[in-house]
PDB file of C-alpha atoms in Angstrom:
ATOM      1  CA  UNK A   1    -281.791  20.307  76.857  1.00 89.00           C
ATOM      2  CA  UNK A   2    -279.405  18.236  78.594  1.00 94.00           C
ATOM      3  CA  UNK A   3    -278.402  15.010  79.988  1.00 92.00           C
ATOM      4  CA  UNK A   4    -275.565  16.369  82.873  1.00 94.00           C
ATOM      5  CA  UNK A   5    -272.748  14.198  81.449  1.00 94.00           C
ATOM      6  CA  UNK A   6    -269.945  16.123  81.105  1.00 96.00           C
ATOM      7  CA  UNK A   7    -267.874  15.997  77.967  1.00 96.00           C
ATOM      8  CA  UNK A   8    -265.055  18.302  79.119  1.00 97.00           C
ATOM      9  CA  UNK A   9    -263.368  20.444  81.594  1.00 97.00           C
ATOM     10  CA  UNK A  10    -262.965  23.479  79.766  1.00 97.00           C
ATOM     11  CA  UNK A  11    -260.763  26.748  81.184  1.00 98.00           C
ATOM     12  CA  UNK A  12    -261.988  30.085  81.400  1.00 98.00           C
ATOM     13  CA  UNK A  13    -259.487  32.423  79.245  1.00 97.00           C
ATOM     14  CA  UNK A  14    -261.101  35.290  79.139  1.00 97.00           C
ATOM     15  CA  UNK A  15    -264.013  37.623  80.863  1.00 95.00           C
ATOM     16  CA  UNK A  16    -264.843  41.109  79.806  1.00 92.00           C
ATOM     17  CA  UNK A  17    -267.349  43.127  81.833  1.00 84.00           C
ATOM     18  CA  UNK A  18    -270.048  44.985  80.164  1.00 76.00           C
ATOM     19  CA  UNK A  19    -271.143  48.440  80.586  1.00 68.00           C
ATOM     20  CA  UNK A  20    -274.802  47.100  80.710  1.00 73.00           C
ATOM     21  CA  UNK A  21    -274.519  45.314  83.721  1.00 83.00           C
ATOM     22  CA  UNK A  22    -273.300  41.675  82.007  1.00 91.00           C
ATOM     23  CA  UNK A  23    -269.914  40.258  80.725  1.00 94.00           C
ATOM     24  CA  UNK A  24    -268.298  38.366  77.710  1.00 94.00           C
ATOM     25  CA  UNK A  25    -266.679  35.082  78.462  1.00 97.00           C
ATOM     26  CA  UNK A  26    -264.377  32.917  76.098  1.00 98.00           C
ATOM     27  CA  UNK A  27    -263.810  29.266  77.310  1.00 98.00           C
ATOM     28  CA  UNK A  28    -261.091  26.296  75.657  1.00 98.00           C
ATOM     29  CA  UNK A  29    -263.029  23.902  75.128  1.00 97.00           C
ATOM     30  CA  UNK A  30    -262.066  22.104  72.165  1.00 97.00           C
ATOM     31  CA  UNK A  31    -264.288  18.829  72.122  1.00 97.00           C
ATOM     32  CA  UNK A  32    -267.340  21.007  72.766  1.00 97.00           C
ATOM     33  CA  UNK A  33    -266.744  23.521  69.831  1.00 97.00           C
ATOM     34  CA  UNK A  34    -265.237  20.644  67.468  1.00 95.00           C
ATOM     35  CA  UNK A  35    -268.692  20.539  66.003  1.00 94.00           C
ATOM     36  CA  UNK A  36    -270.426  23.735  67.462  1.00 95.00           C
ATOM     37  CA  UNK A  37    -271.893  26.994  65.279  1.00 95.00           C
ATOM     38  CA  UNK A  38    -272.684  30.444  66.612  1.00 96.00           C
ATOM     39  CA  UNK A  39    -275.921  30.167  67.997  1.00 96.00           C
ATOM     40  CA  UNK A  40    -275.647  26.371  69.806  1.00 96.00           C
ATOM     41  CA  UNK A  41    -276.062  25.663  72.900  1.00 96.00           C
ATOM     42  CA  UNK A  42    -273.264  24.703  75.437  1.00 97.00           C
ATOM     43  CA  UNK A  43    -273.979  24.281  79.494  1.00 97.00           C
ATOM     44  CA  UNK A  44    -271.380  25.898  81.367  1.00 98.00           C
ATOM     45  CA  UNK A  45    -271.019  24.782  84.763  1.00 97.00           C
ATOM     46  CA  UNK A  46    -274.649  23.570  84.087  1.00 97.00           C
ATOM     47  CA  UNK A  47    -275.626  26.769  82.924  1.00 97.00           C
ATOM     48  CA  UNK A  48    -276.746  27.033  79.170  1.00 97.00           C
ATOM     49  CA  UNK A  49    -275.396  29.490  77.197  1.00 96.00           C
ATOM     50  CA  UNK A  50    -275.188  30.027  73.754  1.00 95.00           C
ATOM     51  CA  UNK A  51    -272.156  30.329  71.233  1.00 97.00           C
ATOM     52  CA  UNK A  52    -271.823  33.950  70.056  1.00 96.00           C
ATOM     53  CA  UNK A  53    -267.987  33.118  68.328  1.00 96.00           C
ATOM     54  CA  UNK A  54    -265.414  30.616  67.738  1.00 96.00           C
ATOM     55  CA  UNK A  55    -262.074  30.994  67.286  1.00 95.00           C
ATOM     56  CA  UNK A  56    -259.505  27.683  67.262  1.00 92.00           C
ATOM     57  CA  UNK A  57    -260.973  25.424  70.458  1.00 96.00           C
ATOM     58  CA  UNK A  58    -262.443  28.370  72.447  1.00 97.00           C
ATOM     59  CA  UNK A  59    -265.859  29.463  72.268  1.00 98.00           C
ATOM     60  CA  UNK A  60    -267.631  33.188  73.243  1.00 97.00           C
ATOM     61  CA  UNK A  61    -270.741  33.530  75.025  1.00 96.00           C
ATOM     62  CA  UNK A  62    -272.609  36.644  76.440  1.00 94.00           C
ATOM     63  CA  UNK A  63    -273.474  36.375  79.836  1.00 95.00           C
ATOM     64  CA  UNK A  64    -275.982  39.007  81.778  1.00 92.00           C
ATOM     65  CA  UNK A  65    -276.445  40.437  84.517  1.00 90.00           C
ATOM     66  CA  UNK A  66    -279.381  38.096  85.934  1.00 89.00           C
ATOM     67  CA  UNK A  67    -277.427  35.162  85.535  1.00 92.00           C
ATOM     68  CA  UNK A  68    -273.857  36.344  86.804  1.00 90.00           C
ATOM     69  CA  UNK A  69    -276.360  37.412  89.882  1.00 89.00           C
ATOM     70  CA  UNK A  70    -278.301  33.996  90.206  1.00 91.00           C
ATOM     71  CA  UNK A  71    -275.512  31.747  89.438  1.00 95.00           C
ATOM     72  CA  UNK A  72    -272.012  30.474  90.556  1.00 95.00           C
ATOM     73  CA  UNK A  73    -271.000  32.297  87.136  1.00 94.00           C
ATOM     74  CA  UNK A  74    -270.009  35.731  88.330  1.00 91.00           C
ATOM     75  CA  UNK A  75    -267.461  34.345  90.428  1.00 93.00           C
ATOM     76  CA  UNK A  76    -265.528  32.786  87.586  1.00 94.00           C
ATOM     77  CA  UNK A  77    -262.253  34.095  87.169  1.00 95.00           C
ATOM     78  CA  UNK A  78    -259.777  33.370  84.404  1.00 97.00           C
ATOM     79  CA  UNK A  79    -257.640  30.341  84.667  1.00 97.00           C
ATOM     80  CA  UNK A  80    -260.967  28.571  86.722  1.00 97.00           C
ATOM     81  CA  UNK A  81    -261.767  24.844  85.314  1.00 98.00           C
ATOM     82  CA  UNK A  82    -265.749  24.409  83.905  1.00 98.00           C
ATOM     83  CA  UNK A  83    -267.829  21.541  83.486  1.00 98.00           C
ATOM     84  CA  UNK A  84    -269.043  21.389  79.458  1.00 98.00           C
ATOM     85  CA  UNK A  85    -271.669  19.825  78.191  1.00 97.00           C
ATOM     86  CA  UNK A  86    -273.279  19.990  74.193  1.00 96.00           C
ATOM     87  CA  UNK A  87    -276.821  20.229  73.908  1.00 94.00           C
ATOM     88  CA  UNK A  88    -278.246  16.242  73.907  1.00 92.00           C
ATOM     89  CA  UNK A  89    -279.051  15.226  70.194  1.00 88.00           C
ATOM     90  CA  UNK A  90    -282.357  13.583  69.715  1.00 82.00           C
ATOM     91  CA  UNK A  91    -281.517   9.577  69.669  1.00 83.00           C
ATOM     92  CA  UNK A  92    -279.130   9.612  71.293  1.00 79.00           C
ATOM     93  CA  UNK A  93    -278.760   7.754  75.044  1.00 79.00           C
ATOM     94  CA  UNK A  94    -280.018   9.433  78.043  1.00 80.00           C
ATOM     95  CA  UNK A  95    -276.987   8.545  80.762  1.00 84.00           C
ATOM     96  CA  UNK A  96    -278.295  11.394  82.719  1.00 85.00           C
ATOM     97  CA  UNK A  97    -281.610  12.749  83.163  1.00 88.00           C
ATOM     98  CA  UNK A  98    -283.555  15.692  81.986  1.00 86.00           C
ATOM     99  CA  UNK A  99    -281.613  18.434  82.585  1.00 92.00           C
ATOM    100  CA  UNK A 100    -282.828  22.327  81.435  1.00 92.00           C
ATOM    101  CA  UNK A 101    -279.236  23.896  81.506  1.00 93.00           C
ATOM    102  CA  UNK A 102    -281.552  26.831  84.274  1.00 93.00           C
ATOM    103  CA  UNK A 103    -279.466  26.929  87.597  1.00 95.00           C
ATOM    104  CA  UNK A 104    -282.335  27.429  90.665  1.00 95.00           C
ATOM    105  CA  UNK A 105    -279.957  28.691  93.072  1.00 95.00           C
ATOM    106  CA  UNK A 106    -276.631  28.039  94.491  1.00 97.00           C
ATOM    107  CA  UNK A 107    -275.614  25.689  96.727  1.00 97.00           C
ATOM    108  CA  UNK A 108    -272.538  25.524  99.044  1.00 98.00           C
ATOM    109  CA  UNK A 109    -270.059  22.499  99.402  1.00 98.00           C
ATOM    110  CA  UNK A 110    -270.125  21.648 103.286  1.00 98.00           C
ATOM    111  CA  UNK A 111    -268.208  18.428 103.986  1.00 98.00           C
ATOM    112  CA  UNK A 112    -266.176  15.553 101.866  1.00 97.00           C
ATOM    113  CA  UNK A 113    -266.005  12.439 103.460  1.00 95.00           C
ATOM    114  CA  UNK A 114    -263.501  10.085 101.631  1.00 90.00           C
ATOM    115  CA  UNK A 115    -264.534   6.196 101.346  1.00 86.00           C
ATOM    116  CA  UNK A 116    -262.562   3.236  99.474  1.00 82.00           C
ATOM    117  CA  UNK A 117    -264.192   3.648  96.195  1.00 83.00           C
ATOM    118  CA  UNK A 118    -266.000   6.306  96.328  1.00 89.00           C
ATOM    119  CA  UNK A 119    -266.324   9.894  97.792  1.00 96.00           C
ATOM    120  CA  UNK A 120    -269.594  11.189  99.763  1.00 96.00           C
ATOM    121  CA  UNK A 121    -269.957  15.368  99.691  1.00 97.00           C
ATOM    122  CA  UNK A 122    -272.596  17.191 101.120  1.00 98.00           C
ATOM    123  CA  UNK A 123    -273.843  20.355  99.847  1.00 98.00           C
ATOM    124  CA  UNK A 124    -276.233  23.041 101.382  1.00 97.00           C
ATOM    125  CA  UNK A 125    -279.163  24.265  99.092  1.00 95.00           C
ATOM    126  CA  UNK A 126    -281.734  27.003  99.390  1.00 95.00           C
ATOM    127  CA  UNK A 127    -284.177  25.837 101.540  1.00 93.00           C
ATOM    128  CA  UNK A 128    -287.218  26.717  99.413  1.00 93.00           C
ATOM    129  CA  UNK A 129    -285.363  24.313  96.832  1.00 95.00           C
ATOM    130  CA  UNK A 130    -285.451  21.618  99.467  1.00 94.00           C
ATOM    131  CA  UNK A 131    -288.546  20.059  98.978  1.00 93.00           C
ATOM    132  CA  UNK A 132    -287.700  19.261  95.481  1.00 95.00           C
ATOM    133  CA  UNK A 133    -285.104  16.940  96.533  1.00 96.00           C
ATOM    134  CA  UNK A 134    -285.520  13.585  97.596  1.00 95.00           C
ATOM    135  CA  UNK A 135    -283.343  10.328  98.308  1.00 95.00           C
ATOM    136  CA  UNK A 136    -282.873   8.365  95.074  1.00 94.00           C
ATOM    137  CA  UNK A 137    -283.965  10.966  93.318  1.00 94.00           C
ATOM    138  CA  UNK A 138    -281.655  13.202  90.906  1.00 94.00           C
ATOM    139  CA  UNK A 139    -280.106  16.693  91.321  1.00 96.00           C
ATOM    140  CA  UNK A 140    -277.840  18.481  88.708  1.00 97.00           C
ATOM    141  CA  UNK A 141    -274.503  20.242  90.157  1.00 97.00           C
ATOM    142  CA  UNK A 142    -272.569  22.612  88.520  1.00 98.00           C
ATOM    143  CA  UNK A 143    -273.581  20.760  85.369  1.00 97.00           C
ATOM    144  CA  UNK A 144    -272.776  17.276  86.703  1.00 97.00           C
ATOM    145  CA  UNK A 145    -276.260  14.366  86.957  1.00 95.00           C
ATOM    146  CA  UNK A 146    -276.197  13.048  90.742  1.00 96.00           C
ATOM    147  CA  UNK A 147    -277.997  10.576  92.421  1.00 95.00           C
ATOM    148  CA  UNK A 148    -279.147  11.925  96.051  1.00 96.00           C
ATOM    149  CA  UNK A 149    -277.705   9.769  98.295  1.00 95.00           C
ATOM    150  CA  UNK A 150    -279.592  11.627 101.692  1.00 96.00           C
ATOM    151  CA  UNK A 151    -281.347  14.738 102.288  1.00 96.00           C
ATOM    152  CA  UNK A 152    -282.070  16.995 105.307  1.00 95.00           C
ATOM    153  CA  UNK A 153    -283.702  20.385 105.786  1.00 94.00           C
ATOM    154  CA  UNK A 154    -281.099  22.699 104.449  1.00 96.00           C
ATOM    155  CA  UNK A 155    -278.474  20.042 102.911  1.00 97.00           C
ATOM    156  CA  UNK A 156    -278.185  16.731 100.816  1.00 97.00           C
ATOM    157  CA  UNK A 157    -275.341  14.398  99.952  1.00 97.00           C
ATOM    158  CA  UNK A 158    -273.937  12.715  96.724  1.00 97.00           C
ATOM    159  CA  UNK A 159    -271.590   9.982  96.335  1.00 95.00           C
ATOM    160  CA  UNK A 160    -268.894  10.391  93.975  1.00 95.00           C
ATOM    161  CA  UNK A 161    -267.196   7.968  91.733  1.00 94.00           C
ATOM    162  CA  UNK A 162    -263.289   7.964  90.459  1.00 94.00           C
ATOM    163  CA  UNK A 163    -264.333   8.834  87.179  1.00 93.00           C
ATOM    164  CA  UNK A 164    -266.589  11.971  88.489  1.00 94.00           C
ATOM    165  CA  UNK A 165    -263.943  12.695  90.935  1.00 94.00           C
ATOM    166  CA  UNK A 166    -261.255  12.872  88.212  1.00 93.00           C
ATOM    167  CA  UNK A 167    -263.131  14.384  85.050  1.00 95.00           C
ATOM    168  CA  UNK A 168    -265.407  16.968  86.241  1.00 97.00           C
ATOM    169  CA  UNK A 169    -264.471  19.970  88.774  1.00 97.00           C
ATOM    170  CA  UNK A 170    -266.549  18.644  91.492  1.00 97.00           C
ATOM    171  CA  UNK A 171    -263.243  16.631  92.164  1.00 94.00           C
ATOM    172  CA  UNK A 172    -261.243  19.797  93.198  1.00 94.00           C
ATOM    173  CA  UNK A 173    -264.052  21.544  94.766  1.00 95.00           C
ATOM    174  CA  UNK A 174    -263.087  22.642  98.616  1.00 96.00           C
ATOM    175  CA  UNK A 175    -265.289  22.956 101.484  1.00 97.00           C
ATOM    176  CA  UNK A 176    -266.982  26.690 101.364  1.00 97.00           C
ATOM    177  CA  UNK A 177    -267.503  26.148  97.427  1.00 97.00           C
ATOM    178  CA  UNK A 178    -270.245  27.723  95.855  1.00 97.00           C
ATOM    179  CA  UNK A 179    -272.193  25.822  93.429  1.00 98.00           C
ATOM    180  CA  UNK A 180    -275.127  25.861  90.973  1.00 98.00           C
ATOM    181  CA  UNK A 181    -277.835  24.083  91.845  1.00 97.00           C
ATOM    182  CA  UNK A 182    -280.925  22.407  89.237  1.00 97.00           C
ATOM    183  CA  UNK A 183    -283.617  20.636  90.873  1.00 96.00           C
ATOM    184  CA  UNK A 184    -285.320  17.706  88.526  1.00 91.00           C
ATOM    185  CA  UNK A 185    -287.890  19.985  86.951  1.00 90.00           C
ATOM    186  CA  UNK A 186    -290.644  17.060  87.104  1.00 89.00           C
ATOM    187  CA  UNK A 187    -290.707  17.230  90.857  1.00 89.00           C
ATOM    188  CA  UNK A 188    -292.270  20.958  89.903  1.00 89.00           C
ATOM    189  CA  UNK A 189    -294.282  20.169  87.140  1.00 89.00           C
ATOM    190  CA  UNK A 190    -295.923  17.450  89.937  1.00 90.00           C
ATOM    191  CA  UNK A 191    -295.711  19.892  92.700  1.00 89.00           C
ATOM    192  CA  UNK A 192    -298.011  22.283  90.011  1.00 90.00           C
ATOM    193  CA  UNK A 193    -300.356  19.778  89.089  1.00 93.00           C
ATOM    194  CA  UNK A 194    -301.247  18.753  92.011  1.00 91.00           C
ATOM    195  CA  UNK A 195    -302.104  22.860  93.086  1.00 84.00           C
ATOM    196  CA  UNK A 196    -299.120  23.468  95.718  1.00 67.00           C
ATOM    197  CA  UNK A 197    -296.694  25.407  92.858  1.00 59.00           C
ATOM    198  CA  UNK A 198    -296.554  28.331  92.103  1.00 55.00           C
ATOM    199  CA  UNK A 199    -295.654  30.427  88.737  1.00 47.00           C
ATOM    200  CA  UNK A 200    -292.051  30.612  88.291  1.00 46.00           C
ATOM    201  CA  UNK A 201    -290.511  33.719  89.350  1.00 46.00           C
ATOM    202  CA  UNK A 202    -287.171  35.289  88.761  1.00 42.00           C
ATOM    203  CA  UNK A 203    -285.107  33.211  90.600  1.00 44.00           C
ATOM    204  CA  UNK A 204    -286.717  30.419  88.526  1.00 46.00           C
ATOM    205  CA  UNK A 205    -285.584  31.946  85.395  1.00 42.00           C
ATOM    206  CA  UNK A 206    -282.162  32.279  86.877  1.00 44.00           C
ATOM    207  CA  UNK A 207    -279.201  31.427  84.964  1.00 44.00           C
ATOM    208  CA  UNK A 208    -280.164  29.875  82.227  1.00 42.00           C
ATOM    209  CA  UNK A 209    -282.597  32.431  80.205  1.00 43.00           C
ATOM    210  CA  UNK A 210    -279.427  33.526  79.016  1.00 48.00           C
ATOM    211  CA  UNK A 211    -278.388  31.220  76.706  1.00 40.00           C
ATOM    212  CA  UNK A 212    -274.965  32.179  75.727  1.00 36.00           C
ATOM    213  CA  UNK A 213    -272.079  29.382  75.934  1.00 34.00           C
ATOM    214  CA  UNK A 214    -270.469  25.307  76.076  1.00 33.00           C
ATOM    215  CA  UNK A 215    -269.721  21.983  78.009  1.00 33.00           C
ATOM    216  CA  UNK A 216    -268.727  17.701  78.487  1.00 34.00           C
ATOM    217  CA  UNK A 217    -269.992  14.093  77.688  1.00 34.00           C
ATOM    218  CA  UNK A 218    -268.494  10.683  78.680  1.00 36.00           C
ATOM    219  CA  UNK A 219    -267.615  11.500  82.027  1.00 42.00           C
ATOM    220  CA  UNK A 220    -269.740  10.860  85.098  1.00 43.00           C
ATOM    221  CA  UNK A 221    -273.033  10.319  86.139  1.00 40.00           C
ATOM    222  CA  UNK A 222    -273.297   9.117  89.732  1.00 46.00           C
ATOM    223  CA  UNK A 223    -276.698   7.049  90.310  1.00 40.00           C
ATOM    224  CA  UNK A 224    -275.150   4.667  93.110  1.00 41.00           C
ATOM    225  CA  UNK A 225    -275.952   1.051  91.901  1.00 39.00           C
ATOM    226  CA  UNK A 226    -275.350   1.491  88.465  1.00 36.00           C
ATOM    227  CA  UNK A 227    -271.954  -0.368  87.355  1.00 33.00           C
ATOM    228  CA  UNK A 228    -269.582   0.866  86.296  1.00 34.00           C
ATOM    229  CA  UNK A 229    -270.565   4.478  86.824  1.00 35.00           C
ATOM    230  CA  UNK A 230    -272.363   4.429  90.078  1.00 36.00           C
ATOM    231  CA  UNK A 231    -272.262   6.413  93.280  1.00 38.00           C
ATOM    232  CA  UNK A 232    -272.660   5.163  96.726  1.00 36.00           C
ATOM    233  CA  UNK A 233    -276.032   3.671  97.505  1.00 32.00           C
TER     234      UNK A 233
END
């Protein structure tokens, strides 16, 4: 589990592809792994994967097939910045909000509209993710906890802060940009209970039955109104 405050911008170093339809990725990341064993948990671009090796400040995670398929992941080449994240540690404060590390789909960056303090990007999702979504209400992408500052049929928008803008990748992002999207799972548990859901499927499962790798912590959660740390309202 996870809070979507990144602790780090990591770099991809390495990627092997498997034979058996997956691939091996190592990833610097040396606040994540300061503290990390083989066998942790690390979100990668929001994406939970777990710590097969460690060498130095770089970390190894497997990474299959499903997931490089159902997640922003496969197109990760070396040199590419990643948002990293540990696992949250019972106790400790929830800046964020529940967040599963399991990508529902990806999402595409459509428009950045610069503003004095503050950024406003809109992203297409999946339409059948779309009614999970709501105004106020929170959305994880690419690892990073947003506040959803306006929704439509197919799209929904964010405001950024400086701090989100400058420490996580959605800063550098361009227009065309895939990302991975995770919907606030309680809007399905409520969704279930209430006899409109559906058992997951695959694409549910997407990225993150993987578990294989890493990821950031004091860096930015935009829920517009909160000082210092907010988004647009």
């Amino acid at each position: 589990m996870f809070t979507g405050i990144v602790e780090e911008l990591g770099e991809v170093i390495r990627i092997a592809e498997s034979a058996e339809d997956s691939a091996v990725v190592t990833i610097n990341g040396p606040l994540v792994v300061a503290d990390a064993r083989p066998g942790d948990s690390i979100a990668v671009n929001g994406v939970c994967l777990t710590v097969v090796e460690l060498a130095g400040g770089t970390f190894t995670a497997d990474v299959m097939g499903e997931t490089l398929r159902r997640s922003a992941l496969g197109m990760l080449r070396v040199g590419d910045r990643v948002n990293l994240e540990r696992a949250a540690v019972l106790g400790s404060r929830l800046g964020g909000h529940l967040v599963q590390g399991h990508v529902n789909g990806v999402g595409e960056l459509l428009a950045r509209e610069p503003a004095a303090r503050w950024e406003t990007v809109r992203f297409r999702l999946p339409t059948d993710l779309a009614r999970y979504v709501v105004t106020k209400g929170s959305i994880t992408v690419d690892g990073v906890s947003l506040t959803v500052a306006g929704v439509g049929p197919d799209w929904f928008e964010v405001g950024l802060i400086p701090t989100t803008l400058r420490l996580t990748t959605l800063g550098s992002r361009s227009v065309g940009d895939a990302v991975n999207l995770e919907v606030d799972v309680l809007a399905k548990y409520v969704e279930r209970l209430l006899g409109g859901g559906q058992l997951a499927g695959p694409a549910d499962q997407s990225a993150a039955d993987d578990q294989s790798v890493a990821v950031d912590r004091p860096v930015a959660v935009d829920r517009p109104g909160a000082a210092p740390v907010g988004g647009a309202a």
